[in-house]
Each structure stands twice: as structure tokens, then as C-alpha cells.
Amino acid sequence: MPTKREQVLDAAIELLGSRGSRALTHRAVDEISGVPSGTTSNYFRTRDALLSGIAERLEARDHADWEAMNRAPAPATLDQLIDGMAQFATHATTTDRARTLARYALFLEAQTVPAVQETVRRGHERLTEWAATLLRDVAPGTDVAKPLVDYLDGVILHQLASPAKQFDPHIGLEQIVGGLLGR
């Protein structure tokens, strides 16, 4: 069960992802999380502190998700890896849409809040390392994790900003993986 601080941060993530950064206020987070007025401010005195808390909570939740995924069998083939990445992109733009939108909002906030920038950077590095581990198993001797993760970020961002009615990231992923691996 989440602590009250985590409850506040989860509500802040939902607010940021569903209504945008302009809607992110201490009072709005209090209302959405159902805590007494002033609770968010007690945990996070400033907007920058709240943004940093959101970034850290997103990183913790992402890490927990990656750990859960690591318990599943690793892809044994490149096709399985592409399928998994396509499923991830679809999940990020549908089921996990608000959390993904919150993450991208933090990317913009990171330009002016150094603590957020550090957390965003660390999260991107973790994701890239995880992708590199998966790639080592199916495409040994390659170093394409970073451009592949960057491509996936772009696909997800474009689907969120301008949704395609029939979103299927498979074709693009097959093309980019083929190009990166010279296949």
C-alpha cells in the first residue's frame, strides 16, 4: 500500500498527465489525492520540489515495472524483441497514457529544474541499459540500444501528440531495427 507521500505523488502524476503542467498546483494535487488542504505543500514546499518528487516517483514506478518485466522470459529472437517493444509502445500510449504524458511534461520542465533533469537522465539511462541487455541476448555484438530507445521515445511522443487511428508500431520498429543492425 502506498504511503501518503506516494499517494500525493501518484495523484500529481495523474494530474500532470491528464491536465498538463499548468494545472499542477499544490491545491489541485490535494483535491485529487483526497488529502487535507496543505498536505502536498507540507511534503513539497515549492513547485520545483513537487516536480522533483514526481520525477523520482515516476522513476521508482518505472523501475518496478522493468523489474517485473525482467522476471518474464527474455526475448529469444529479434522478432520477439520487436513484438515486446511494440507492446510497450502501445501500452505507453493507451493504458499508461497519463503516466507517459506526465513523463513527457517532465522532459520540458527538466530544462529549468536541474533535479528533474537529473532524474529524467537517470531514467533514460536505465531504460537504455535494460534495452542493451535484451539486445545482447538476441543481437550479440551490437551497440544500438540508445538509438532504438530514442526512436521508441519518438514513436510514443508522436502517437500521444497526434494519435493515429490504427496505431501499429511493428512496421517502423522492424525497419529501424533492420537498419540499425544492417539486416
CSV table of C-alpha atoms in Angstrom, one decimal:
chain,number,residue,atom,x,y,z
A,1,MET,CA,0.0,0.0,0.0
A,2,PRO,CA,1.4,3.4,-0.9
A,3,THR,CA,2.4,5.9,1.8
A,4,LYS,CA,0.5,9.2,2.0
A,5,ARG,CA,3.5,10.9,0.2
A,6,GLU,CA,3.4,8.3,-2.6
A,7,GLN,CA,-0.4,8.8,-2.8
A,8,VAL,CA,0.1,12.5,-3.2
A,9,LEU,CA,2.8,11.9,-5.9
A,10,ASP,CA,0.6,9.4,-7.8
A,11,ALA,CA,-2.2,11.9,-7.8
A,12,ALA,CA,0.3,14.6,-9.0
A,13,ILE,CA,1.4,12.3,-11.9
A,14,GLU,CA,-2.2,11.7,-12.9
A,15,LEU,CA,-2.9,15.4,-12.8
A,16,LEU,CA,0.2,16.3,-14.7
A,17,GLY,CA,-0.5,13.6,-17.3
A,18,SER,CA,-4.2,14.3,-17.7
A,19,ARG,CA,-4.4,18.1,-17.4
A,20,GLY,CA,-0.9,19.4,-18.1
A,21,SER,CA,1.7,21.3,-16.3
A,22,ARG,CA,-0.5,24.5,-15.9
A,23,ALA,CA,-3.0,22.5,-13.8
A,24,LEU,CA,-0.3,21.2,-11.5
A,25,THR,CA,-0.7,23.1,-8.2
A,26,HIS,CA,-0.4,22.0,-4.6
A,27,ARG,CA,-4.1,22.7,-4.1
A,28,ALA,CA,-5.1,20.6,-7.1
A,29,VAL,CA,-3.0,17.7,-6.0
A,30,ASP,CA,-4.6,17.9,-2.5
A,31,GLU,CA,-8.0,17.7,-4.1
A,32,ILE,CA,-7.3,14.9,-6.4
A,33,SER,CA,-5.4,12.8,-3.9
A,34,GLY,CA,-8.2,13.3,-1.3
A,35,VAL,CA,-5.8,14.6,1.4
A,36,PRO,CA,-6.4,17.6,3.7
A,37,SER,CA,-5.6,21.0,2.2
A,38,GLY,CA,-1.9,21.9,2.7
A,39,THR,CA,-0.7,18.2,2.7
A,40,THR,CA,1.1,18.5,-0.7
A,41,SER,CA,2.7,21.7,0.4
A,42,ASN,CA,3.9,20.1,3.6
A,43,TYR,CA,5.7,17.4,1.6
A,44,PHE,CA,6.9,19.7,-1.2
A,45,ARG,CA,7.3,23.3,-0.3
A,46,THR,CA,7.9,24.6,-3.9
A,47,ARG,CA,6.7,23.7,-7.3
A,48,ASP,CA,10.3,22.6,-8.2
A,49,ALA,CA,10.3,20.3,-5.1
A,50,LEU,CA,6.9,18.9,-6.3
A,51,LEU,CA,8.3,18.3,-9.8
A,52,SER,CA,11.4,16.6,-8.4
A,53,GLY,CA,9.2,14.4,-6.3
A,54,ILE,CA,7.1,13.5,-9.3
A,55,ALA,CA,10.2,12.7,-11.3
A,56,GLU,CA,11.6,10.5,-8.6
A,57,ARG,CA,8.2,8.7,-8.1
A,58,LEU,CA,8.0,8.1,-11.9
A,59,GLU,CA,11.5,6.6,-11.9
A,60,ALA,CA,10.6,4.4,-8.9
A,61,ARG,CA,7.4,3.1,-10.6
A,62,ASP,CA,9.2,2.6,-13.9
A,63,HIS,CA,12.0,0.7,-12.2
A,64,ALA,CA,9.4,-1.5,-10.5
A,65,ASP,CA,7.7,-2.2,-13.9
A,66,TRP,CA,11.1,-3.0,-15.5
A,67,GLU,CA,11.9,-5.4,-12.6
A,68,ALA,CA,8.5,-7.1,-13.2
A,69,MET,CA,9.2,-7.4,-16.9
A,70,ASN,CA,12.7,-8.8,-16.2
A,71,ARG,CA,11.0,-11.7,-14.4
A,72,ALA,CA,9.3,-12.6,-17.6
A,73,PRO,CA,11.3,-14.7,-20.1
A,74,ALA,CA,13.6,-12.5,-22.1
A,75,PRO,CA,13.0,-12.4,-25.9
A,76,ALA,CA,14.9,-15.2,-27.6
A,77,THR,CA,14.7,-13.7,-31.1
A,78,LEU,CA,14.8,-10.3,-32.7
A,79,ASP,CA,11.1,-10.7,-33.7
A,80,GLN,CA,10.2,-11.3,-30.1
A,81,LEU,CA,12.1,-8.2,-29.0
A,82,ILE,CA,10.3,-6.1,-31.7
A,83,ASP,CA,7.0,-7.5,-30.6
A,84,GLY,CA,7.8,-6.6,-26.9
A,85,MET,CA,8.8,-3.1,-27.9
A,86,ALA,CA,5.6,-2.7,-29.9
A,87,GLN,CA,3.6,-3.9,-27.0
A,88,PHE,CA,5.4,-1.4,-24.7
A,89,ALA,CA,4.7,1.5,-27.1
A,90,THR,CA,1.0,0.5,-27.3
A,91,HIS,CA,0.8,0.2,-23.6
A,92,ALA,CA,2.5,3.6,-23.0
A,93,THR,CA,0.0,5.3,-25.4
A,94,THR,CA,-3.1,3.6,-24.2
A,95,THR,CA,-3.3,2.0,-20.7
A,96,ASP,CA,-0.4,4.1,-19.3
A,97,ARG,CA,-1.2,7.2,-21.3
A,98,ALA,CA,-1.5,9.7,-18.3
A,99,ARG,CA,1.8,8.4,-16.8
A,100,THR,CA,3.5,8.7,-20.2
A,101,LEU,CA,2.2,12.2,-20.7
A,102,ALA,CA,3.4,13.2,-17.3
A,103,ARG,CA,6.9,11.9,-18.1
A,104,TYR,CA,7.0,14.0,-21.3
A,105,ALA,CA,5.8,17.0,-19.4
A,106,LEU,CA,8.7,16.5,-17.1
A,107,PHE,CA,11.1,16.4,-20.0
A,108,LEU,CA,10.1,20.0,-20.7
A,109,GLU,CA,10.2,21.0,-17.0
A,110,ALA,CA,13.7,19.5,-16.8
A,111,GLN,CA,15.1,22.4,-18.9
A,112,THR,CA,14.7,24.7,-15.9
A,113,VAL,CA,14.7,22.3,-12.9
A,114,PRO,CA,18.2,20.7,-12.5
A,115,ALA,CA,16.9,18.0,-10.1
A,116,VAL,CA,14.2,16.9,-12.6
A,117,GLN,CA,16.8,16.9,-15.4
A,118,GLU,CA,19.0,14.5,-13.4
A,119,THR,CA,16.1,12.2,-12.7
A,120,VAL,CA,15.0,12.2,-16.3
A,121,ARG,CA,18.5,11.5,-17.5
A,122,ARG,CA,18.9,8.6,-15.0
A,123,GLY,CA,15.6,7.1,-16.0
A,124,HIS,CA,16.6,7.3,-19.7
A,125,GLU,CA,20.0,5.6,-18.9
A,126,ARG,CA,18.3,2.8,-17.0
A,127,LEU,CA,15.9,2.2,-19.9
A,128,THR,CA,18.8,2.2,-22.4
A,129,GLU,CA,20.8,-0.3,-20.2
A,130,TRP,CA,17.8,-2.6,-20.0
A,131,ALA,CA,17.3,-2.5,-23.8
A,132,ALA,CA,21.0,-3.2,-24.3
A,133,THR,CA,20.7,-6.3,-22.1
A,134,LEU,CA,17.8,-7.5,-24.2
A,135,LEU,CA,19.7,-6.8,-27.4
A,136,ARG,CA,22.8,-8.6,-26.2
A,137,ASP,CA,20.7,-11.8,-26.0
A,138,VAL,CA,19.2,-11.5,-29.5
A,139,ALA,CA,21.8,-9.5,-31.4
A,140,PRO,CA,25.2,-10.0,-29.8
A,141,GLY,CA,28.0,-7.6,-30.6
A,142,THR,CA,25.7,-4.7,-31.4
A,143,ASP,CA,25.5,-1.3,-29.8
A,144,VAL,CA,22.2,0.1,-30.9
A,145,ALA,CA,20.2,0.4,-27.7
A,146,LYS,CA,20.4,4.2,-27.4
A,147,PRO,CA,19.2,5.0,-31.0
A,148,LEU,CA,16.5,2.3,-30.6
A,149,VAL,CA,15.2,3.7,-27.3
A,150,ASP,CA,15.4,7.2,-28.7
A,151,TYR,CA,13.3,6.0,-31.7
A,152,LEU,CA,10.8,4.4,-29.4
A,153,ASP,CA,10.5,7.6,-27.4
A,154,GLY,CA,9.8,9.5,-30.7
A,155,VAL,CA,7.1,7.0,-31.8
A,156,ILE,CA,5.4,7.2,-28.4
A,157,LEU,CA,5.5,11.0,-28.4
A,158,HIS,CA,4.1,11.3,-31.9
A,159,GLN,CA,1.3,8.9,-31.1
A,160,LEU,CA,0.4,10.9,-28.0
A,161,ALA,CA,0.5,14.2,-29.8
A,162,SER,CA,-1.2,13.2,-33.0
A,163,PRO,CA,-2.8,9.8,-32.5
A,164,ALA,CA,-3.1,7.5,-35.5
A,165,LYS,CA,-6.4,5.7,-35.6
A,166,GLN,CA,-4.7,2.4,-36.4
A,167,PHE,CA,-1.5,2.6,-34.3
A,168,ASP,CA,0.8,-0.3,-35.1
A,169,PRO,CA,4.5,0.4,-34.2
A,170,HIS,CA,5.6,-3.0,-35.6
A,171,ILE,CA,6.5,-1.9,-39.1
A,172,GLY,CA,8.5,1.1,-38.0
A,173,LEU,CA,10.3,-0.9,-35.4
A,174,GLU,CA,11.1,-3.7,-37.9
A,175,GLN,CA,12.5,-1.1,-40.3
A,176,ILE,CA,14.6,0.7,-37.7
A,177,VAL,CA,16.0,-2.5,-36.1
A,178,GLY,CA,16.8,-3.8,-39.6
A,179,GLY,CA,18.5,-0.6,-40.5
A,180,LEU,CA,20.5,-0.4,-37.2
A,181,LEU,CA,21.6,-4.0,-37.4
A,182,GLY,CA,22.2,-3.9,-41.2
A,183,ARG,CA,19.6,-6.5,-42.0
